[in-house]
Amino acid sequence: MAKKIQAIRGMNDLLPDASPRWQYLEEKVRTLLDRYGYSEIRMPVLEQTALFKRSIGEVTDIVEKEMYTFEDRNGDSLTLRPEGTAGCVRAAEEHGLLFNQQQRLWYQGPMFRHERPQKGRYRQFHQIGVETFGLTGPDIDAELILLSARLWKELGILDHLTLELNTLGSSEARAQYRTALTTFLEQHRQDLDEDSQRRLTTNPLRILDSKDARTQEILEAAPRFEEHLDEESRQHFAGLCQLLDAAGIQYTLNPRLVRGLDYYGKTVFEWTTRALGSQGTVCAGGRYDGLVDQLGGRATPAVGFAMGIERLVLLLETLEAFPAELDQRLDAYLTAFGEEAQGYALLLAERLRSEQPELRIQTHCGGGNFKKQIKKADQSGARLALLLGEDEMSRGVASIKFLREDKEQIEVPVSELALTIKEHLQSH
Ligand code: ATP
Ligand code: MG
């Protein structure tokens, strides 16, 4: 036998047992976004490498270490998208959706980062992202947070999530602070963790985010961004906090929250949980007013966020927050005995589907004796087995066997079958 080829490490198959949980979550998000008036946009998973270098930033972890970049047959450098914002901005600009307009957009799909695979961290993972354009005020920042809070509430996980909030100010304020922070940290260079030492010259703000205990200790005495925050950003942030307070949204101010991508300014936020261990951020975003201009468009205010589907599914599983009915995939399993009845069963199933379109019916295929077919019906998870033999066929009836209750089998005329099934399902 030939050697089997396996999936790429960190890239998962979603198996049929698990897909209902993904569908449940995706459907919840989709309908919620629809209720808030957001429109879906779909972008390619491949973009020119330059797009990510220019947006995410040359000296970020993503661009330095994590991108799947290759030359295609024409020698062009292409990259599998590591996140959705850059592609969304590219698409919106390319199709004239930005200038003098307001947009509320969302997308979903796979993202690719060459990270060390572990629980909650994969090389192909999935995000649902939300991006808004053309809106300057803190009201839209608040809307995005309210929308996400409502989603957690509807999923039954709000109590397990904490909202962390920070402002990164204007690019001038950040530049000033970068200098102050670097000057301070230079004096402690040898005590910083290795990553932070490297970042001192490349991306010092990211040091605030270091998980190293010693580095965090040193940071206690570091200059605070507060002292450099520009007035406009201060007011924007105060406005946001006020709106969240009025809406009863709880949050924690986290001055160390900086995010891993260069394009953020002013508001940044993350929803985190303790229930998943160290991969606890399930949703993260912020304002990126400079990005459209940086990518060659006319300056356009923008704010958005992305949530990680794998982590949300894990969280919902951990908290047992998925509804039990998700495992119930079929209402009825139609068995048929004898060659003629088997052919007729397919037609009968079609009739039932026409009469009661919401019924979920599977027809047994491949023949076999009574015992085998009933076993299949049971394994299918269906509530009911429908039995059809040549005798039933000639009399225009079918039998209903109740697979999940202690109840006598009944015989029903075919003309009343669909309604009888539906009524039975509704009464339980
Ligand atoms: P982290 O700090 O966990 O590395 P990040 O800041 O790199 O996250 P973002 O780029 O902001 O993450 O992506 C938004 C969300 O996408 C994250 O909050 C997380 O839920 C999810 N996510 C990011 N990277 C991965 C990954 N490699 N595998 C699974 N989910 C991920
Ligand atoms: Mg990351």
Coordinates of C-alpha atoms and ligand atoms in Angstrom, one line a residue:
M1 CA 0.0 0.0 0.0
A2 CA 1.2 3.5 -0.8
K3 CA 2.1 5.8 2.1
K4 CA -0.8 7.9 3.2
I5 CA -0.6 11.6 2.8
Q6 CA -1.6 13.6 5.8
A7 CA -2.9 17.1 6.4
I8 CA -0.5 19.9 7.0
R9 CA 0.4 20.5 10.6
G10 CA -1.8 23.1 12.3
M11 CA -4.4 22.9 9.5
N12 CA -7.6 21.1 10.7
D13 CA -10.4 19.2 9.0
L14 CA -13.8 20.1 10.3
L15 CA -15.5 16.7 10.6
P16 CA -19.3 16.1 10.2
D17 CA -19.7 15.6 14.0
A18 CA -18.4 19.1 14.7
S19 CA -19.8 21.0 11.8
P20 CA -23.3 21.7 13.4
R21 CA -21.5 23.6 16.1
W22 CA -19.7 25.8 13.6
Q23 CA -22.9 26.3 11.7
Y24 CA -24.8 27.3 14.8
L25 CA -22.2 29.9 15.7
E26 CA -21.8 31.2 12.2
E27 CA -25.6 31.5 11.8
K28 CA -25.9 33.4 15.1
V29 CA -23.2 35.9 14.0
R30 CA -24.6 36.2 10.5
T31 CA -28.2 37.0 11.7
L32 CA -26.9 39.4 14.3
L33 CA -24.9 41.4 11.8
D34 CA -27.8 41.4 9.5
R35 CA -30.0 42.9 12.3
Y36 CA -27.4 45.7 12.8
G37 CA -27.4 46.5 9.0
Y38 CA -23.9 45.1 8.2
S39 CA -23.3 43.7 4.7
E40 CA -21.1 40.7 3.8
I41 CA -18.0 41.1 1.6
R42 CA -15.9 38.2 0.3
M43 CA -12.3 38.6 -0.6
P44 CA -9.8 36.2 -2.1
V45 CA -7.5 34.3 0.4
L46 CA -4.5 35.2 -1.7
E47 CA -3.2 38.8 -2.0
Q48 CA 0.0 40.4 -3.1
T49 CA 2.6 40.2 -0.3
A50 CA 3.1 44.0 -0.4
L51 CA -0.4 44.5 0.9
F52 CA 0.3 42.9 4.2
K53 CA 3.8 44.3 4.5
R54 CA 2.4 47.8 4.1
S55 CA -0.6 47.4 6.3
I56 CA 0.3 45.1 9.2
G57 CA 3.8 46.5 9.4
E58 CA 7.3 45.1 8.4
V59 CA 8.4 44.5 11.9
T60 CA 5.4 42.8 13.4
D61 CA 5.4 39.1 14.3
I62 CA 3.0 38.3 11.5
V63 CA 5.1 39.8 8.7
E64 CA 8.4 38.8 10.1
K65 CA 7.7 35.2 11.0
E66 CA 4.2 34.0 10.3
M67 CA 3.2 34.6 6.7
Y68 CA 2.8 31.9 4.1
T69 CA 4.5 33.7 1.2
F70 CA 5.5 32.2 -2.1
E71 CA 6.2 33.1 -5.7
D72 CA 3.6 32.0 -8.1
R73 CA 4.3 30.8 -11.7
N74 CA 4.7 34.3 -12.9
G75 CA 7.3 35.1 -10.2
D76 CA 4.9 37.4 -8.3
S77 CA 5.1 37.3 -4.5
L78 CA 1.8 36.3 -3.1
T79 CA 0.7 35.6 0.5
L80 CA -2.1 33.6 2.0
R81 CA -4.0 36.2 4.1
P82 CA -2.9 36.2 7.8
E83 CA -5.9 38.5 8.6
G84 CA -8.8 40.1 6.9
T85 CA -8.6 43.8 7.4
A86 CA -5.9 44.6 4.8
G87 CA -7.8 42.6 2.1
C88 CA -11.1 44.3 3.0
V89 CA -9.6 47.8 2.7
R90 CA -7.9 46.8 -0.6
A91 CA -11.2 45.5 -2.0
A92 CA -13.3 48.4 -0.7
E93 CA -10.9 50.9 -2.1
E94 CA -10.5 49.1 -5.4
H95 CA -14.3 49.1 -6.0
G96 CA -14.9 52.7 -4.9
L97 CA -16.8 51.9 -1.7
L98 CA -14.9 54.3 0.5
F99 CA -14.7 57.8 -0.8
N100 CA -17.4 60.0 0.8
Q101 CA -19.3 56.9 2.0
Q102 CA -20.1 55.0 5.1
Q103 CA -19.7 51.3 5.1
R104 CA -20.5 48.6 7.6
L105 CA -19.0 45.4 6.3
W106 CA -18.3 41.8 7.5
Y107 CA -16.5 38.8 6.2
Q108 CA -15.6 35.3 7.3
G109 CA -13.1 32.7 6.3
P110 CA -9.8 31.0 6.8
M111 CA -6.6 33.0 7.8
F112 CA -3.1 31.6 7.6
R113 CA -0.2 32.1 10.0
H114 CA 2.9 29.9 10.5
E115 CA 2.7 29.8 14.3
R116 CA 3.5 27.0 16.7
P117 CA 0.3 24.9 16.7
Q118 CA -1.3 24.4 20.1
K119 CA -4.8 24.5 21.7
G120 CA -6.5 27.6 20.3
R121 CA -3.6 28.4 17.9
Y122 CA -3.5 26.9 14.5
R123 CA -1.9 27.6 11.1
Q124 CA -5.2 27.7 9.3
F125 CA -7.8 29.3 11.5
H126 CA -11.1 31.1 10.9
Q127 CA -12.2 34.5 11.7
I128 CA -15.4 36.5 11.3
G129 CA -14.3 40.1 10.8
V130 CA -16.3 43.3 11.0
E131 CA -15.0 46.6 9.5
T132 CA -16.6 50.0 9.3
F133 CA -15.5 52.9 7.2
G134 CA -16.2 56.6 7.0
L135 CA -17.2 57.1 10.6
T136 CA -15.1 59.2 12.9
G137 CA -16.8 59.3 16.3
P138 CA -16.7 57.1 19.3
D139 CA -20.3 56.2 18.6
I140 CA -19.3 53.6 16.0
D141 CA -16.6 52.2 18.3
A142 CA -19.3 51.8 20.9
E143 CA -21.7 50.2 18.4
L144 CA -19.1 47.5 17.6
I145 CA -18.6 46.7 21.2
L146 CA -22.4 46.6 21.9
L147 CA -22.8 44.3 18.9
S148 CA -20.2 41.9 20.2
A149 CA -21.6 42.1 23.7
R150 CA -25.0 41.2 22.4
L151 CA -23.5 38.3 20.5
W152 CA -21.9 36.9 23.7
K153 CA -25.2 37.4 25.5
E154 CA -27.2 35.5 22.9
L155 CA -24.6 32.7 22.9
G156 CA -24.8 32.6 26.7
I157 CA -21.1 33.3 27.4
L158 CA -21.1 37.0 28.3
D159 CA -20.4 36.2 32.0
H160 CA -17.2 34.5 31.0
L161 CA -15.8 37.3 29.0
T162 CA -14.0 40.4 30.0
L163 CA -13.7 43.5 27.8
E164 CA -10.3 45.1 27.9
L165 CA -10.0 48.6 26.5
N166 CA -7.2 51.0 25.7
T167 CA -6.4 54.0 23.5
L168 CA -3.2 54.2 21.4
G169 CA -3.7 57.8 20.7
S170 CA -2.5 59.6 17.5
S171 CA 0.6 58.5 15.6
E172 CA 2.4 61.6 16.9
A173 CA 1.6 60.7 20.5
R174 CA 2.7 57.1 19.9
A175 CA 6.0 58.3 18.3
Q176 CA 6.7 60.5 21.4
Y177 CA 5.8 57.7 23.7
R178 CA 8.0 55.3 21.8
T179 CA 11.0 57.5 22.3
A180 CA 10.2 57.9 26.1
L181 CA 9.7 54.1 26.5
T182 CA 12.8 53.2 24.6
T183 CA 14.9 55.6 26.6
F184 CA 13.6 54.0 29.8
L185 CA 13.9 50.4 28.6
E186 CA 17.4 50.8 27.2
Q187 CA 18.6 51.2 30.8
H188 CA 17.2 47.7 31.6
R189 CA 18.1 46.1 28.3
Q190 CA 19.9 43.1 29.8
D191 CA 17.0 42.2 32.1
L192 CA 14.4 42.1 29.3
D193 CA 13.4 38.8 27.7
E194 CA 15.0 38.0 24.4
D195 CA 12.0 39.0 22.3
S196 CA 11.7 42.3 24.0
Q197 CA 15.4 43.1 23.6
R198 CA 14.9 42.6 19.8
R199 CA 11.7 44.7 19.9
L200 CA 13.5 47.5 21.6
T201 CA 14.9 48.5 18.2
T202 CA 12.1 47.3 16.0
N203 CA 8.7 47.7 17.7
P204 CA 9.1 48.9 21.3
L205 CA 5.4 49.3 22.1
R206 CA 4.9 45.6 21.7
I207 CA 7.1 45.1 24.7
L208 CA 4.2 46.3 26.8
D209 CA 2.5 43.1 25.7
S210 CA 5.3 40.7 26.8
K211 CA 4.3 37.7 28.7
D212 CA 7.6 37.6 30.5
A213 CA 7.3 38.2 34.3
R214 CA 10.6 40.0 34.7
T215 CA 9.9 42.3 31.7
Q216 CA 6.4 43.0 33.2
E217 CA 8.1 43.9 36.5
I218 CA 10.4 46.4 34.8
L219 CA 7.5 47.9 33.0
E220 CA 5.9 48.8 36.3
A221 CA 8.2 51.8 36.5
A222 CA 8.1 52.7 32.8
P223 CA 6.7 56.0 31.6
R224 CA 2.9 55.8 31.0
F225 CA 1.3 56.4 27.7
E226 CA -1.3 58.6 29.5
E227 CA 1.3 61.3 29.8
H228 CA 1.7 61.5 26.1
L229 CA -1.9 61.0 24.9
D230 CA -3.1 63.8 22.6
E231 CA -6.2 65.8 23.5
E232 CA -8.3 64.6 20.6
S233 CA -7.7 60.9 21.3
R234 CA -8.3 61.6 25.0
Q235 CA -11.7 63.0 24.2
H236 CA -12.5 60.2 21.8
F237 CA -11.7 57.7 24.4
A238 CA -13.7 59.5 27.1
G239 CA -16.6 59.6 24.7
L240 CA -16.4 55.9 24.1
C241 CA -16.2 55.1 27.9
Q242 CA -19.3 57.3 28.5
L243 CA -21.3 55.5 25.8
L244 CA -20.3 52.1 27.2
D245 CA -21.2 53.2 30.8
A246 CA -24.6 54.4 29.6
A247 CA -25.2 51.1 28.0
G248 CA -24.2 49.2 31.1
I249 CA -21.2 47.5 29.5
Q250 CA -18.4 46.6 31.9
Y251 CA -14.8 47.0 30.9
T252 CA -11.3 47.0 32.2
L253 CA -8.9 49.7 31.2
N254 CA -5.6 48.0 30.2
P255 CA -2.8 50.5 29.4
R256 CA -0.7 47.5 28.3
L257 CA -3.0 46.5 25.5
V258 CA -1.2 47.3 22.3
R259 CA -2.3 44.7 19.7
G260 CA 0.1 43.0 17.3
L261 CA -0.6 45.0 14.2
D262 CA 0.9 48.4 13.4
Y263 CA -2.2 50.0 11.8
Y264 CA -4.1 50.6 15.0
G265 CA -4.5 54.0 16.6
K266 CA -7.0 55.5 19.2
T267 CA -9.4 52.7 20.4
V268 CA -8.2 49.2 20.8
F269 CA -10.1 46.4 22.6
E270 CA -10.1 42.7 23.3
W271 CA -12.6 40.3 24.7
T272 CA -10.8 37.7 26.8
T273 CA -11.7 34.6 28.8
R274 CA -10.0 32.7 31.5
A275 CA -11.7 29.5 30.5
L276 CA -9.3 28.6 27.6
G277 CA -5.9 28.8 29.2
S278 CA -3.3 31.1 27.6
Q279 CA -5.1 31.4 24.2
G280 CA -7.8 33.5 25.9
T281 CA -8.5 36.3 23.4
V282 CA -11.6 35.4 21.4
C283 CA -12.2 38.8 19.7
A284 CA -10.0 41.8 19.1
G285 CA -10.1 45.0 17.2
G286 CA -9.7 48.7 17.2
R287 CA -9.5 51.9 15.2
Y288 CA -7.3 52.3 12.2
D289 CA -7.9 55.7 10.7
G290 CA -4.5 55.8 9.0
L291 CA -4.7 52.5 7.0
V292 CA -6.7 53.5 3.9
D293 CA -4.3 56.4 3.3
Q294 CA -1.3 54.2 3.9
L295 CA -2.6 51.8 1.2
G296 CA -2.9 54.6 -1.3
G297 CA -6.6 55.6 -0.8
R298 CA -7.9 58.9 0.5
A299 CA -7.8 59.2 4.3
T300 CA -10.8 57.4 5.7
P301 CA -11.7 56.7 9.3
A302 CA -12.1 53.1 10.1
V303 CA -12.7 50.7 13.0
G304 CA -13.3 47.0 13.2
F305 CA -12.7 43.7 15.0
A306 CA -12.2 40.0 14.3
M307 CA -13.2 37.0 16.3
G308 CA -11.5 33.7 16.3
I309 CA -14.1 30.9 15.4
E310 CA -12.0 28.0 16.8
R311 CA -11.6 29.7 20.1
L312 CA -15.2 30.6 20.3
V313 CA -16.2 27.0 19.5
L314 CA -13.8 25.8 22.2
L315 CA -15.2 28.2 24.7
L316 CA -18.8 27.2 23.9
E317 CA -17.9 23.6 24.3
T318 CA -16.0 24.2 27.5
L319 CA -19.0 26.1 29.0
E320 CA -21.4 23.5 27.5
A321 CA -23.2 26.4 25.9
F322 CA -24.2 24.7 22.7
P323 CA -27.9 23.8 22.6
A324 CA -28.5 20.1 23.0
E325 CA -30.7 19.8 19.9
L326 CA -27.7 20.4 17.7
D327 CA -26.9 16.7 17.8
Q328 CA -30.5 15.9 16.6
R329 CA -29.9 16.1 12.9
L330 CA -32.8 14.0 11.5
D331 CA -36.5 13.8 12.1
A332 CA -37.3 10.6 10.2
Y333 CA -35.5 7.8 8.6
L334 CA -37.4 6.0 5.9
T335 CA -36.9 2.3 5.5
A336 CA -38.3 0.1 2.7
F337 CA -38.5 -3.6 2.3
G338 CA -38.7 -5.3 -1.1
E339 CA -37.4 -4.0 -4.4
E340 CA -40.6 -2.2 -5.4
A341 CA -41.0 -0.5 -2.1
Q342 CA -37.4 0.7 -2.2
G343 CA -38.1 2.5 -5.5
Y344 CA -41.3 3.9 -4.1
A345 CA -39.6 5.1 -0.9
L346 CA -37.6 7.7 -2.8
L347 CA -40.8 9.2 -4.3
L348 CA -42.6 9.1 -1.0
A349 CA -39.7 11.0 0.7
E350 CA -40.0 13.6 -2.1
R351 CA -43.7 13.9 -1.4
L352 CA -43.1 14.4 2.3
R353 CA -40.5 17.1 1.6
S354 CA -42.9 18.9 -0.7
E355 CA -45.7 18.8 1.9
Q356 CA -43.7 19.7 4.9
P357 CA -40.4 21.3 3.7
E358 CA -38.9 21.7 7.2
L359 CA -38.9 18.0 7.9
R360 CA -35.5 16.4 7.8
I361 CA -35.9 13.0 6.3
Q362 CA -33.3 10.5 5.1
T363 CA -34.2 7.6 2.9
H364 CA -32.4 4.3 3.4
C365 CA -30.3 3.4 0.4
G366 CA -28.7 0.1 -0.5
G367 CA -31.4 -2.4 0.6
G368 CA -30.9 -5.0 3.3
N369 CA -33.2 -6.8 5.7
F370 CA -35.5 -5.3 8.4
K371 CA -33.0 -5.7 11.2
K372 CA -30.2 -4.0 9.3
Q373 CA -32.4 -1.1 8.2
I374 CA -33.8 -0.5 11.7
K375 CA -30.3 -0.5 13.1
K376 CA -29.3 2.2 10.5
A377 CA -32.4 4.2 11.5
D378 CA -31.4 4.0 15.1
Q379 CA -27.8 5.0 14.4
S380 CA -29.0 7.9 12.3
G381 CA -30.2 9.6 15.4
A382 CA -33.7 10.2 13.9
R383 CA -36.7 10.4 16.2
L384 CA -38.9 8.3 14.0
A385 CA -38.4 5.4 11.6
L386 CA -40.9 5.2 8.7
L387 CA -41.6 1.6 7.6
L388 CA -42.7 0.7 4.1
G389 CA -43.2 -2.8 2.8
E390 CA -45.0 -4.1 -0.3
D391 CA -48.2 -4.7 1.8
E392 CA -48.2 -1.1 3.1
M393 CA -47.6 0.2 -0.4
S394 CA -50.6 -1.6 -1.8
R395 CA -52.8 -0.3 1.0
G396 CA -51.5 3.3 0.6
V397 CA -50.1 3.5 4.2
A398 CA -46.8 3.6 6.0
S399 CA -45.9 2.8 9.6
I400 CA -44.3 5.1 12.1
K401 CA -42.0 3.5 14.6
F402 CA -41.0 5.7 17.6
L403 CA -37.3 5.2 18.1
R404 CA -36.9 7.4 21.2
E405 CA -40.1 6.8 23.1
D406 CA -41.9 4.0 24.6
K407 CA -44.9 4.1 22.3
E408 CA -46.7 1.6 20.0
Q409 CA -46.0 1.7 16.3
I410 CA -48.8 3.3 14.3
E411 CA -50.0 3.1 10.8
V412 CA -50.9 6.2 8.8
P413 CA -52.3 6.8 5.3
V414 CA -49.6 8.2 3.1
S415 CA -51.7 11.3 2.4
E416 CA -51.6 12.2 6.2
L417 CA -48.1 11.0 6.8
A418 CA -46.2 14.4 6.5
L419 CA -48.6 16.2 8.8
T420 CA -48.7 13.4 11.4
I421 CA -44.9 13.4 11.6
K422 CA -44.8 17.2 12.0
E423 CA -47.5 17.2 14.7
H424 CA -45.7 14.4 16.5
L425 CA -42.4 16.4 16.4
Q426 CA -44.1 19.5 17.6
S427 CA -45.8 17.8 20.5
H428 CA -42.3 16.8 21.9
Ligands
ATP1 P1 -3.0 36.3 19.9 O1 -2.7 37.4 20.9 O2 -3.9 35.2 20.6 O3 -1.9 35.8 19.1 P2 -3.6 38.1 17.8 O4 -3.5 39.4 18.4 O5 -2.5 37.6 17.0 O6 -4.0 37.0 18.9 P3 -5.6 39.0 15.9 O7 -4.7 39.1 14.8 O8 -6.1 40.2 16.6 O9 -5.0 38.0 17.0 O10 -6.8 38.1 15.5 C1 -8.1 38.2 16.1 C2 -8.6 36.9 16.7 O11 -8.3 35.8 15.8 C3 -7.8 36.5 18.0 O12 -8.3 37.2 19.1 C4 -8.0 35.0 18.1 O13 -9.3 34.7 18.6 C5 -8.0 34.6 16.6 N1 -6.6 34.1 16.3 C6 -5.5 34.8 16.0 N2 -4.5 33.9 15.7 C7 -5.0 32.7 15.7 C8 -4.5 31.4 15.5 N3 -3.2 31.2 15.1 N4 -5.3 30.3 15.7 C9 -6.5 30.5 16.1 N5 -7.1 31.7 16.3 C10 -6.4 32.7 16.1
MG2 MG -0.9 36.3 17.4

